[in-house]
GROMACS .gro file of C-alpha atoms in nm:
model
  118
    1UNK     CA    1   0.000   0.000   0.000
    2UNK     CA    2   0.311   0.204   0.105
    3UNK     CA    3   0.421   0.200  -0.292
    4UNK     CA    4   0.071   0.332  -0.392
    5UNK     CA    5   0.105   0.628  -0.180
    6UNK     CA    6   0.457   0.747  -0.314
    7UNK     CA    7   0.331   0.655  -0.694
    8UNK     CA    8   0.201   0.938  -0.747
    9UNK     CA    9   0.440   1.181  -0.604
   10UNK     CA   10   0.716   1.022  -0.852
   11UNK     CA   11   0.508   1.068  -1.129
   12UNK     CA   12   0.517   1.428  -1.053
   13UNK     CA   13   0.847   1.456  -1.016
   14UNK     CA   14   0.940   1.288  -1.312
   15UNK     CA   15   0.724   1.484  -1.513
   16UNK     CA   16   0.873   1.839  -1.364
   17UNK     CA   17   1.210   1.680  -1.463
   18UNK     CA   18   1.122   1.631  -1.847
   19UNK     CA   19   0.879   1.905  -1.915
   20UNK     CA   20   1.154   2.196  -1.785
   21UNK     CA   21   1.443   2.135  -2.016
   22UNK     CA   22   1.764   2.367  -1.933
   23UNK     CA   23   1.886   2.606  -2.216
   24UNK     CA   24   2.198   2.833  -2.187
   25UNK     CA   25   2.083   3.217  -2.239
   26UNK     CA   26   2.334   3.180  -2.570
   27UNK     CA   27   2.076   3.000  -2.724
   28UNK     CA   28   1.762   3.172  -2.616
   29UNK     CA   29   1.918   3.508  -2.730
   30UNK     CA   30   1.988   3.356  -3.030
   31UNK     CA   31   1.691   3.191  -3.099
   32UNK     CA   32   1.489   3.547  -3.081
   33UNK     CA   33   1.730   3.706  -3.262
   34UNK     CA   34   1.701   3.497  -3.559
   35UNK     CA   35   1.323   3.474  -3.490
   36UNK     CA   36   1.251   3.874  -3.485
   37UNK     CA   37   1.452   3.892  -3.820
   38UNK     CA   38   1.235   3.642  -4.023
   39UNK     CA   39   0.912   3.789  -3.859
   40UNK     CA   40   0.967   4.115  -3.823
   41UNK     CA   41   1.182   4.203  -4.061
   42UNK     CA   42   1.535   4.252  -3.900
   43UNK     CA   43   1.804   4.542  -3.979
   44UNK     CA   44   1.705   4.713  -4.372
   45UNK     CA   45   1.955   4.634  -4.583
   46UNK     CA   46   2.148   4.873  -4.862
   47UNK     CA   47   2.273   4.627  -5.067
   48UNK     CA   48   1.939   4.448  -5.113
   49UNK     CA   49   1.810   4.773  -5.193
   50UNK     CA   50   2.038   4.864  -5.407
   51UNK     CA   51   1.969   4.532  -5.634
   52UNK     CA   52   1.571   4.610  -5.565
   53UNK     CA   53   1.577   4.951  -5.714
   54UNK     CA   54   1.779   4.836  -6.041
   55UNK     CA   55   1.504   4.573  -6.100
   56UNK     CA   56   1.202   4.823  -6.219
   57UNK     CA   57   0.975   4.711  -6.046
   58UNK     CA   58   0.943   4.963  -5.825
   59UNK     CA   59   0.616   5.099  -5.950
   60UNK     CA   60   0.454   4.786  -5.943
   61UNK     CA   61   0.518   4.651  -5.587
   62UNK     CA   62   0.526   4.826  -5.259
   63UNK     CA   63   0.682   4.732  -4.928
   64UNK     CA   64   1.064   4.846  -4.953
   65UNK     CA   65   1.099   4.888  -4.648
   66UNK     CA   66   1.081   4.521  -4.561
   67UNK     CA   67   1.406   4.470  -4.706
   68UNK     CA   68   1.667   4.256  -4.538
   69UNK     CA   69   2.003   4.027  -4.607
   70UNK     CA   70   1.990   3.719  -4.430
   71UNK     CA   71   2.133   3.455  -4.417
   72UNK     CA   72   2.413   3.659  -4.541
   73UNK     CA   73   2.389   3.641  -4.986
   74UNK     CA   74   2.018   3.649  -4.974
   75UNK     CA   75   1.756   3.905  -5.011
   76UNK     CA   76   1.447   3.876  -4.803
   77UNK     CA   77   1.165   4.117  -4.960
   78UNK     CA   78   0.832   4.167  -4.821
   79UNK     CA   79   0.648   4.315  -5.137
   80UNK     CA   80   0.281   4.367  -5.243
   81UNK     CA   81   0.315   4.375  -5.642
   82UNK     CA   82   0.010   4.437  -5.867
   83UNK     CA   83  -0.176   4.161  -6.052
   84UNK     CA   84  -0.279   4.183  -6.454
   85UNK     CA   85  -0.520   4.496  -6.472
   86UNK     CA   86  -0.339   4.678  -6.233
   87UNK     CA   87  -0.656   4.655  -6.066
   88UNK     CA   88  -0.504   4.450  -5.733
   89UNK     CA   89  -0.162   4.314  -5.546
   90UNK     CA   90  -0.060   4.035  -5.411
   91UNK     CA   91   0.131   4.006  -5.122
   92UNK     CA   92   0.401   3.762  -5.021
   93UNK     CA   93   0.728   3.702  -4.870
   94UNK     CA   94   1.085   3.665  -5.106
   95UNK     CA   95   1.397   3.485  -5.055
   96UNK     CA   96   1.629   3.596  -5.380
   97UNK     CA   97   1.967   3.512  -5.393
   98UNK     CA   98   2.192   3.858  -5.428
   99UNK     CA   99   2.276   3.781  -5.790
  100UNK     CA  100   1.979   3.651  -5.926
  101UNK     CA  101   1.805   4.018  -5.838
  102UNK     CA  102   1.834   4.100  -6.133
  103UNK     CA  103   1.628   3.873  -6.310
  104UNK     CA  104   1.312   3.912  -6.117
  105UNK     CA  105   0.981   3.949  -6.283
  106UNK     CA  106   0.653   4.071  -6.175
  107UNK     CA  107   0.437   3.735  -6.275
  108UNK     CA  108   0.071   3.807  -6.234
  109UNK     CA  109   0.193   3.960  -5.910
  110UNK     CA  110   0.389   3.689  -5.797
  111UNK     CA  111   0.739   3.754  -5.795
  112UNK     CA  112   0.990   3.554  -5.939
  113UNK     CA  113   1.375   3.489  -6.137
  114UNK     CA  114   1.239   3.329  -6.389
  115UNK     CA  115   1.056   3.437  -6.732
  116UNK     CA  116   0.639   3.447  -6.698
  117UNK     CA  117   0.487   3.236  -6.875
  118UNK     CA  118   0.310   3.343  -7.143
   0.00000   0.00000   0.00000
């Protein structure tokens, strides 16, 4: 009966010791860091914008100022770019390599290196 009373009690215990897992503050800072730049946009960018402004496309899409470099050699754009008609945008979320900036086209309002289709 003695072993019934302490069952539960060990149960407990046990379950405080896997459910509270130990992380260094290293990690946790990094962690948000790398979180707030992907969801909130981190530190703007010049060379991003730089490649941006040479596309043209300026007058089609807005959102510069959702422009960021990371991971370091890609170009994270958050850009609302107008559909056929000109009559609405849509809005989305870019990861462009640096040198393939160049080659983006305004598809329907979807963004992208490669040629529209037709």
């Amino acid at each position: 009966m003695k072993v019934l009373n302490i069952l539960p009690s060990l149960i407990f215990l046990f379950g405080l010791a896997i459910s509270n897992p130990v992380l260094s503050d290293d990690v946790i800072a990094e962690s948000d860091e790398i979180l707030q730049m992907r969801m909130y946009g981190g530190p703007h960018n010049d060379t991003c914008q730089e490649a941006w402004d040479k596309t043209g496309l300026i007058k089609q899409c807005t959102g510069g100022a959702y422009i960021q470099q990371y991971p370091a050699g890609t170009c994270v754009l958050d850009m609302a770019c107008l559909k056929s008609g000109n009559t609405e945008k849509h809005s989305a979320r870019y990861d462009f390599r640096l040198e393939d900036m160049p080659k983006i086209n305004n598809c329907d309002g979807v963004l992208q290196t490669c040629p529209c289709p037709t």
